[in-house]
XYZ file of N, CA and C in Angstrom:
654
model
N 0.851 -1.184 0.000
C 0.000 0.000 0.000
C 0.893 1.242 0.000
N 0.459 2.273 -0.652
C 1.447 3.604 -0.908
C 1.300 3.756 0.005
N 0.038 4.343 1.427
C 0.304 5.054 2.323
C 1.183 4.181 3.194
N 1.354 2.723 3.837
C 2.182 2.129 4.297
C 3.615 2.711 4.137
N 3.986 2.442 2.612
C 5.311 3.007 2.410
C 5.240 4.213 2.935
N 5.056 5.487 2.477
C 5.533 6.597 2.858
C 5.396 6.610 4.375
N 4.745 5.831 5.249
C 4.404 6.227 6.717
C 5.880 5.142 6.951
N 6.314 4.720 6.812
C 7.653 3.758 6.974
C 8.546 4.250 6.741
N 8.376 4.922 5.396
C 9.983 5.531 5.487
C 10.089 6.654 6.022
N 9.033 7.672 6.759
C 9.363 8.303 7.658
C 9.328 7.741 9.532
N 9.475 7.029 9.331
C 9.721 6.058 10.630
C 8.540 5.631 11.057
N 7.265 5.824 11.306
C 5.871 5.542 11.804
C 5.470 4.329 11.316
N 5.392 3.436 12.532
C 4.642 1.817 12.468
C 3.121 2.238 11.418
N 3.108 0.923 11.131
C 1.814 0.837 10.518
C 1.047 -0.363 10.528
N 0.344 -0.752 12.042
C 0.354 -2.030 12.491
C -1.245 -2.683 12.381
N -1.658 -1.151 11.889
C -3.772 -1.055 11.623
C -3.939 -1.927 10.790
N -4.960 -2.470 11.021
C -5.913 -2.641 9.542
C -6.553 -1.584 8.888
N -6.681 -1.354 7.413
C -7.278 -0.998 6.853
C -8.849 -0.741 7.203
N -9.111 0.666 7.706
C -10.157 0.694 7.972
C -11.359 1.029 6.593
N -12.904 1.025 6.563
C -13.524 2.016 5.944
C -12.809 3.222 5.156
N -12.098 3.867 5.478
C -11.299 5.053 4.103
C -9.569 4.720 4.470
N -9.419 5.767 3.716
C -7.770 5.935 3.811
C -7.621 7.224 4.844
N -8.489 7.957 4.993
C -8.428 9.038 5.595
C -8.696 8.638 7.389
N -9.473 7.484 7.705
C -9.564 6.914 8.874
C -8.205 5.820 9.389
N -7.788 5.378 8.597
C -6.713 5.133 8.672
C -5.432 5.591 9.134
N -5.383 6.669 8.314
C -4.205 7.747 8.588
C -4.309 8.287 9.803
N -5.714 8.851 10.443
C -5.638 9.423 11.926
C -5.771 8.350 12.624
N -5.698 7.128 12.763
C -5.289 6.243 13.668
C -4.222 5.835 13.408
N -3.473 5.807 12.155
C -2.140 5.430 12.415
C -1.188 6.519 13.170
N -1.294 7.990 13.168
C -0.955 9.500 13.302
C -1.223 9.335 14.343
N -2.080 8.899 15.306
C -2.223 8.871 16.890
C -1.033 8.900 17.147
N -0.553 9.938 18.053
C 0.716 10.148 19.318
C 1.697 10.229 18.437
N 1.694 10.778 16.814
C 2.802 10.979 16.486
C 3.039 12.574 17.090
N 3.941 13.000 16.777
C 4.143 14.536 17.506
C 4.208 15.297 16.451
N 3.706 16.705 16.496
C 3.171 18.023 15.281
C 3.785 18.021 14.957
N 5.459 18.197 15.358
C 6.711 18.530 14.494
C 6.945 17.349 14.003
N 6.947 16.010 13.205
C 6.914 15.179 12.674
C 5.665 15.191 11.428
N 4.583 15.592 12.663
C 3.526 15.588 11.172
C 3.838 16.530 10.164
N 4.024 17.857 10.709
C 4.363 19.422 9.929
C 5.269 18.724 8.735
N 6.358 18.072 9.423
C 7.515 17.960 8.697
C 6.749 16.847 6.825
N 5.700 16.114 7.553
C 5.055 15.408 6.282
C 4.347 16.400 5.191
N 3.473 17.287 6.030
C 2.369 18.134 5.915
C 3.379 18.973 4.706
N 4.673 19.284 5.127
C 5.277 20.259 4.093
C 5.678 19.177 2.961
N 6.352 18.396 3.265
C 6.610 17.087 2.161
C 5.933 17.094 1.228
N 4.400 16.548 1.387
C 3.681 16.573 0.784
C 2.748 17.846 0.039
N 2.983 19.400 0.138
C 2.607 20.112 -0.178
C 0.886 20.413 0.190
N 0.507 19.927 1.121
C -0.728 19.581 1.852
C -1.500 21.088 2.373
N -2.259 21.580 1.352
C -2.854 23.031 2.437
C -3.957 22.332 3.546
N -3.306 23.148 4.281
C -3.722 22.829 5.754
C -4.637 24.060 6.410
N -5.110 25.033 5.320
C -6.028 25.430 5.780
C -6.745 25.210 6.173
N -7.869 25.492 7.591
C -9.162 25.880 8.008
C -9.210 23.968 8.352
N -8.113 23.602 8.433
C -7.954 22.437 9.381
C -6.874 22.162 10.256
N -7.473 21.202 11.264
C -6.679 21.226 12.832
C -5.049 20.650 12.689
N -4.610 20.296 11.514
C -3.240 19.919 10.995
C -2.297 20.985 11.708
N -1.067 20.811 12.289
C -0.403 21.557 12.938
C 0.371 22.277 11.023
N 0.507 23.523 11.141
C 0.842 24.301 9.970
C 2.717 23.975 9.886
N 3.149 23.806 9.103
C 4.593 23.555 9.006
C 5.042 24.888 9.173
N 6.468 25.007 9.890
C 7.262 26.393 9.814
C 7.884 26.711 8.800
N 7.982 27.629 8.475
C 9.149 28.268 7.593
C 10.733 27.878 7.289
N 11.054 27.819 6.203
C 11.773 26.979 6.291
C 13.323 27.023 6.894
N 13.495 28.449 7.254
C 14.250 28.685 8.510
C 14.465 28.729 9.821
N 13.118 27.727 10.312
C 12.737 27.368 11.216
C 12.850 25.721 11.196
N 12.806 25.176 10.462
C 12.102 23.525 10.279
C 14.037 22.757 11.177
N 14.732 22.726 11.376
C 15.988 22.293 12.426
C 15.082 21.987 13.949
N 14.390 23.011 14.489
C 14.063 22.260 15.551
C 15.073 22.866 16.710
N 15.780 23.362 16.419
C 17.145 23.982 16.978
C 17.045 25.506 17.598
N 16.147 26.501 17.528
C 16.314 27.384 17.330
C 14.760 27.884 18.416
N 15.227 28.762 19.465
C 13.699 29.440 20.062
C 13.022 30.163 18.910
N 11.716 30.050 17.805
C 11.339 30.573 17.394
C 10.378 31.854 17.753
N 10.784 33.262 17.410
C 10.765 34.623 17.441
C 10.917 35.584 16.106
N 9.099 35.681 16.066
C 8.717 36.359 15.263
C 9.351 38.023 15.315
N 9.302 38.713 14.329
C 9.983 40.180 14.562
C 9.088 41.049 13.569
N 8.217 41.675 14.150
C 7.153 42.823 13.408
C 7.741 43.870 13.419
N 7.945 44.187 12.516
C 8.564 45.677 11.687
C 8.151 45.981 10.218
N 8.349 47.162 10.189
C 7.937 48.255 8.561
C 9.188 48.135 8.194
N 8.870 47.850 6.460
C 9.698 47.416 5.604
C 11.202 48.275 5.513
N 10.859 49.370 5.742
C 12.018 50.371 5.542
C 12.809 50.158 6.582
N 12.460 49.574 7.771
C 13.207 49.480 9.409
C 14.180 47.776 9.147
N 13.772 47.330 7.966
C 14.306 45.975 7.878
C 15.342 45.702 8.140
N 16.404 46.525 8.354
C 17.920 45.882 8.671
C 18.095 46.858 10.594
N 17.198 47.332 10.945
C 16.766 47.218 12.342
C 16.522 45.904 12.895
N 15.529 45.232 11.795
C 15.116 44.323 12.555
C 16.005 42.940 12.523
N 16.837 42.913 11.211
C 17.974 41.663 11.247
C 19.171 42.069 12.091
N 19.624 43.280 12.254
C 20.343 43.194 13.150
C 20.209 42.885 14.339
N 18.769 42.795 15.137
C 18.833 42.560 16.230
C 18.398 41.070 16.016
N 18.106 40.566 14.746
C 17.713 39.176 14.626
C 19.285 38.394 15.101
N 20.147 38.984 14.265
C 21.682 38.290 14.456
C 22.445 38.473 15.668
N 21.621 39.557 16.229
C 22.425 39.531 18.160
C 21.545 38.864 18.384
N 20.356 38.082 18.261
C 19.825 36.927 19.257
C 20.494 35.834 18.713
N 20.934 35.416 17.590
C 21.465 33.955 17.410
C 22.153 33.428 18.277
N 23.401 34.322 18.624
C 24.066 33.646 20.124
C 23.399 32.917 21.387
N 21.952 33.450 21.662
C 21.391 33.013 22.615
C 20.575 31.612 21.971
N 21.021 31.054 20.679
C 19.807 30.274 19.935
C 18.085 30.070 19.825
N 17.933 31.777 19.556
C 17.005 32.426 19.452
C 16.650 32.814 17.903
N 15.789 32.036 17.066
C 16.249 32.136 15.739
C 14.903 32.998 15.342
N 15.323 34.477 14.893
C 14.252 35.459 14.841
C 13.791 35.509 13.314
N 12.365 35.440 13.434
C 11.984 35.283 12.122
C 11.625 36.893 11.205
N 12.634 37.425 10.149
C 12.301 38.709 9.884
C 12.165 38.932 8.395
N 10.645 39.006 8.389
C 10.059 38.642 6.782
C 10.329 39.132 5.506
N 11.020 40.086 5.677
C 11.923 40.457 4.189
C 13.518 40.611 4.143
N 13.974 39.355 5.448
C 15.054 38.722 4.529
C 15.092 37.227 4.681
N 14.278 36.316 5.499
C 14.509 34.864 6.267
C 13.353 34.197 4.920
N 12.301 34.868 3.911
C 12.276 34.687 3.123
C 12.095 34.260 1.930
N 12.182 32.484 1.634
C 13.128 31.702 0.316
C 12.626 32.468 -0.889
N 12.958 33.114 -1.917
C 13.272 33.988 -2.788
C 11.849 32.650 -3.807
N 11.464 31.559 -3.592
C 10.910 31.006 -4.488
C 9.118 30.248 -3.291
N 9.352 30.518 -2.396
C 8.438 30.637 -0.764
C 7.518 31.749 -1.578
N 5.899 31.391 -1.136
C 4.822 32.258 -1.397
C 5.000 33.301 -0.078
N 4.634 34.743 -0.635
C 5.355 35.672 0.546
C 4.036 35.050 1.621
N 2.967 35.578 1.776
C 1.853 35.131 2.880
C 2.247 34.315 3.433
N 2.224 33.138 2.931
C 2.391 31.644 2.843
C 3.365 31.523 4.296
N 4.593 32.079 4.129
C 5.547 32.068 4.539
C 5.546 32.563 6.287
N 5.258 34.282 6.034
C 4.704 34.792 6.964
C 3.872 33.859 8.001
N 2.065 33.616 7.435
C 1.798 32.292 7.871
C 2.049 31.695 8.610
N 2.878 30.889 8.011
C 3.501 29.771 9.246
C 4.482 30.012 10.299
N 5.232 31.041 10.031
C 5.843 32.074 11.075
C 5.348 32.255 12.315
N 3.867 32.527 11.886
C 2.934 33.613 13.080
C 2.308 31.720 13.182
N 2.172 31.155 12.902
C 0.961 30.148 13.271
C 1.828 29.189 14.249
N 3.602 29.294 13.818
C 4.598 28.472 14.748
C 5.322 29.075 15.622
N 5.354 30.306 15.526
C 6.622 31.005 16.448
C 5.888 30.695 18.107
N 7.178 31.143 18.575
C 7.057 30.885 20.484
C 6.746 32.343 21.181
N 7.342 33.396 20.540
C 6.864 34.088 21.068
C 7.107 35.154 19.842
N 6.774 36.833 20.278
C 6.593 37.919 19.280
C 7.321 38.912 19.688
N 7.913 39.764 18.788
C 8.612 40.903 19.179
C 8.368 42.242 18.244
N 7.088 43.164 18.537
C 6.922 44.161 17.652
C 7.877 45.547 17.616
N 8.839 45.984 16.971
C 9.500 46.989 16.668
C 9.205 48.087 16.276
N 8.558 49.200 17.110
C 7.537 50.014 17.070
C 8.477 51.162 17.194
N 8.872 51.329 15.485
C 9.531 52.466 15.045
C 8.243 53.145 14.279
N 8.105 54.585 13.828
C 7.208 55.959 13.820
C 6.448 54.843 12.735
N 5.061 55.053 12.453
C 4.605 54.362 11.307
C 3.781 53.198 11.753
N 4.380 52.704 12.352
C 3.933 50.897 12.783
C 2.693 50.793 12.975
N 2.085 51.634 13.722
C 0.669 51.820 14.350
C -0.211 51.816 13.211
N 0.473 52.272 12.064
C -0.805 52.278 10.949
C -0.553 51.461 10.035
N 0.608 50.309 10.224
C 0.866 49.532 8.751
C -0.202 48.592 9.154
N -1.035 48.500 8.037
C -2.566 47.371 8.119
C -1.284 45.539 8.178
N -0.088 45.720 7.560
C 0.233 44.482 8.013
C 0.920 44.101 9.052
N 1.489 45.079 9.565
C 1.923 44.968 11.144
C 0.932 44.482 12.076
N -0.119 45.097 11.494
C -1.173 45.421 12.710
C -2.006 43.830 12.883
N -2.133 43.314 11.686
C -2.357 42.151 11.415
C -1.507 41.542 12.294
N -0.620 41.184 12.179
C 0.615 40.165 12.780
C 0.603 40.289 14.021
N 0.356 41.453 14.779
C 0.436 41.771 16.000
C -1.318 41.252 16.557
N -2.300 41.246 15.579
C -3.197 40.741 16.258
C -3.328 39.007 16.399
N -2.641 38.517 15.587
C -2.370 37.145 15.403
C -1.572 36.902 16.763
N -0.709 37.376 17.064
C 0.424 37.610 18.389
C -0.848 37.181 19.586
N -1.611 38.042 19.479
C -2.801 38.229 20.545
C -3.909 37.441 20.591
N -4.220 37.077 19.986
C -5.435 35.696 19.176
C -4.202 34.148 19.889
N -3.401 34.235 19.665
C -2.535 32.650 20.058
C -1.852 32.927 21.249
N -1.927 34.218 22.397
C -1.842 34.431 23.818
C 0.201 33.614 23.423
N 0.729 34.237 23.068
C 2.089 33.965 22.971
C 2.398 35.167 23.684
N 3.673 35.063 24.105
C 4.441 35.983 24.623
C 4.702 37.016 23.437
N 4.467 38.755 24.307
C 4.650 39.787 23.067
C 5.533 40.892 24.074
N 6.579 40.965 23.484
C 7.362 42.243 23.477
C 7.325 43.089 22.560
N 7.264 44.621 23.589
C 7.381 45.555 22.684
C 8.500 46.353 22.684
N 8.980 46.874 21.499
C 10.366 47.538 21.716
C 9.923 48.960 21.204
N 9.798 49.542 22.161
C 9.536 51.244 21.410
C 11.258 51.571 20.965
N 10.888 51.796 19.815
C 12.191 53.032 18.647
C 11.125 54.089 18.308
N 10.778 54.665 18.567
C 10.101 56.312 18.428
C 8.047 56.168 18.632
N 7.835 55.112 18.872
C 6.222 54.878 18.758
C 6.152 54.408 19.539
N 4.717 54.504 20.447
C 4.247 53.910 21.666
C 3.285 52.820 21.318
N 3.473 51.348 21.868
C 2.299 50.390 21.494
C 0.763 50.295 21.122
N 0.124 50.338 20.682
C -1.500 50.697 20.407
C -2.263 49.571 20.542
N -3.416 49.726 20.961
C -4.406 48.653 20.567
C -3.980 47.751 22.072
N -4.614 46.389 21.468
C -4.144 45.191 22.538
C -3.472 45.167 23.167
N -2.293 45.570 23.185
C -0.947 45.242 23.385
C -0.510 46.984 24.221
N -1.379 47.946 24.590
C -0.708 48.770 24.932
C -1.002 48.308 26.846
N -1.553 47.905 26.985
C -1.298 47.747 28.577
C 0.174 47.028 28.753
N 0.704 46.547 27.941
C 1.958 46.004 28.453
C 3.164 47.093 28.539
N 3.969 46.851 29.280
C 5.062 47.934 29.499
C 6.055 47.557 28.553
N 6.173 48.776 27.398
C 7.134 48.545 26.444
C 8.334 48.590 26.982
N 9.424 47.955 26.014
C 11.005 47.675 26.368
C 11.739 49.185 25.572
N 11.913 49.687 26.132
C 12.288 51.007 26.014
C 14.302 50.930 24.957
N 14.211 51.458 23.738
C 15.868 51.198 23.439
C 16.486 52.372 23.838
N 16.339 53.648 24.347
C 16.903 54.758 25.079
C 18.554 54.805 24.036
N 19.673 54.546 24.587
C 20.672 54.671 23.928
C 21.540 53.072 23.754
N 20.707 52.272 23.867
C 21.353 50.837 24.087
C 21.452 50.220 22.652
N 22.657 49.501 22.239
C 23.133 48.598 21.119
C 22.096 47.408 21.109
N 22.312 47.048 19.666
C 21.684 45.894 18.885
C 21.693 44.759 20.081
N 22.983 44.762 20.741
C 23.318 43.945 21.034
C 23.033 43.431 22.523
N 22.579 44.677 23.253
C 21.961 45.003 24.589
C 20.534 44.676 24.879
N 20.105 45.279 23.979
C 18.609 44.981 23.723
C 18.101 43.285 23.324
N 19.369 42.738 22.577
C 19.098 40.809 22.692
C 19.206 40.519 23.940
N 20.367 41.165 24.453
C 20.418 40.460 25.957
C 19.420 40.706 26.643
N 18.622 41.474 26.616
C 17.628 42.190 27.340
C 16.447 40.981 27.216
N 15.859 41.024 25.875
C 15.233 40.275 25.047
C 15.423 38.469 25.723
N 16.631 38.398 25.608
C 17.014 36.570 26.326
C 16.650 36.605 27.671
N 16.747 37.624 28.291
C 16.585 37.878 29.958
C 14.777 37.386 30.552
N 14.588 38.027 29.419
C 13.025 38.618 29.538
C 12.172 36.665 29.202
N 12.917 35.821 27.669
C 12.096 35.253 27.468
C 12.444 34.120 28.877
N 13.362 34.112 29.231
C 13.945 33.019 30.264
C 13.228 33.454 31.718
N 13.056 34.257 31.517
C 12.275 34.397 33.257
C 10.625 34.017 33.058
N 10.199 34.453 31.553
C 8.560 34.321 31.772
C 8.735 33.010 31.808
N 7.197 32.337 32.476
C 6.835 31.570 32.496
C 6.144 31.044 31.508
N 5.628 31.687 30.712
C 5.289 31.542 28.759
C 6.434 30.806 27.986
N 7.720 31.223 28.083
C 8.698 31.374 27.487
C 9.752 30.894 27.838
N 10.395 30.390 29.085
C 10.763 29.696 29.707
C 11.627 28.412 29.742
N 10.666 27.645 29.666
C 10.566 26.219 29.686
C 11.196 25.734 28.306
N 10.336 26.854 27.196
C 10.640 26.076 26.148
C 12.490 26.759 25.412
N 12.849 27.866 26.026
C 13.694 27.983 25.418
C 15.168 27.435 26.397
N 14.819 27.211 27.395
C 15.932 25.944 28.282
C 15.937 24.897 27.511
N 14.862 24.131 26.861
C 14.936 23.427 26.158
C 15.749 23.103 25.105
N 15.615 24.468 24.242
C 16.722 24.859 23.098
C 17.903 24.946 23.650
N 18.244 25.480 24.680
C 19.589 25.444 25.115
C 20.218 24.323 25.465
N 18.923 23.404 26.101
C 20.075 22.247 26.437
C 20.107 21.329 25.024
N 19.395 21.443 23.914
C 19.845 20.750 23.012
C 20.894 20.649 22.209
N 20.934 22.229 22.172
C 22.175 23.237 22.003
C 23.413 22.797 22.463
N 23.594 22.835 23.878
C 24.678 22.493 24.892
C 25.212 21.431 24.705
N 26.476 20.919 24.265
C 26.997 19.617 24.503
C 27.065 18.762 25.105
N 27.226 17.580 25.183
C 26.704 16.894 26.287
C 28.627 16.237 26.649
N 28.855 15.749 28.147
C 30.412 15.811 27.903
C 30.106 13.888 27.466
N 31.307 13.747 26.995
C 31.597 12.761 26.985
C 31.820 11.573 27.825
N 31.605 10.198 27.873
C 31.589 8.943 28.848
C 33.226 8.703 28.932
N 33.539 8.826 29.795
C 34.592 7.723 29.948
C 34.717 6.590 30.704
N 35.231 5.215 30.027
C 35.254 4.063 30.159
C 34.716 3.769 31.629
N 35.318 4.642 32.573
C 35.554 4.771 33.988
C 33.996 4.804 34.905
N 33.365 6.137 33.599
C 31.988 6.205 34.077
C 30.900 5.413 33.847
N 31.433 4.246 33.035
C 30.157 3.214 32.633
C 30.034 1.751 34.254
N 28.966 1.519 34.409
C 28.866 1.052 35.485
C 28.843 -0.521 34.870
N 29.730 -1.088 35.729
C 30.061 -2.653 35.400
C 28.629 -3.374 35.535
């Protein structure tokens, strides 16, 4: 059976019988597989997963598994604002998603975006003069708010609006690209939103030391 094969060679038993469809099948064989496995099919297969409960695949600078995913809302003209502070979070393996350069030059632009906002861990709006009225910022930032993710705000000359203004913006006063990540890593490691999952990344990150002979127990 085709679906057999392909569920095999991505590692998943296939121990069912053939039920009534192929489609009943598949969600009992898919029981307790994990989203990031399915996603990873879901993109394989070119599968729109619209306006169904299918976990949405990430972007494809996201799909490693490696990386705290962190969306970055900014106006187009602020774009190398926003990669520079994308590239002072890499050190912390904080992999910031910033939509006109992360990208693939042959990636549907929406499309892309999309799965960004439908996978990221948390949000970071860059609320330089303007922002308040870009209809696609404003979008992204309500998506931020609709999926209760963690949202930072970084005022560069604009004060937060809407949803998001009861929160106390992160102020850049006279501080480097590079201050403001640290700031940013400080912030996601203490919430309790944010937390858990990016210790996670770190310890996957982190090397693990090596056994010696000495330490294996007879």
């Amino acid at each position: 059976m085709d679906i057999d094969t392909y569920l095999q060679e991505n590692g998943i038993d296939t121990p069912h019988q053939f039920g009534e469809s192929k489609s009943d099948y598949v969600k009992i064989t898919l029981r307790g597989v994990s989203d990031t496995h399915i996603s990873k099919m879901v993109e394989d297969l070119e599968v729109d997963v619209t306006g169904t409960s299918l976990p949405s695949p990430p972007p494809k600078n996201w799909t490693d598994g490696k990386t705290f995913r962190l969306f970055i809302s900014h106006l187009a003209q602020d774009k190398d604002k926003a990669t520079r502070l994308r590239d002072c979070l890499a050190p912390y393996y904080i992999g910031a998603f910033v939509a006109h350069q992360d990208i693939f030059p042959t990636a549907p632009w929406q499309v892309e975006i999309e799965r960004a906002l439908s996978t990221m861990d948390a949000f970071v709006a860059v609320h330089t003069k303007g922002l308040s009225k870009s209809m696609w910022a404003q979008q992204e930032i309500g998506f931020a708010v609709a999926r209760r993710v963690k949202i930072i705000s970084l005022k560069m000359g604009e004060d937060p609006t809407g949803f998001i203004s009861k929160h106390q913006a992160l102020p850049r006063l006279n501080r480097t690209a590079e201050q403001i990540a640290m700031e940013i890593n400080t912030i996601l490691l203490s919430d309790e939103q944010t937390s858990t999952r990016l210790k996670e990344i770190i310890d996957i990150n982190t090397p693990k030391p090596a056994i010696e002979d000495d330490d294996i127990p007879f």
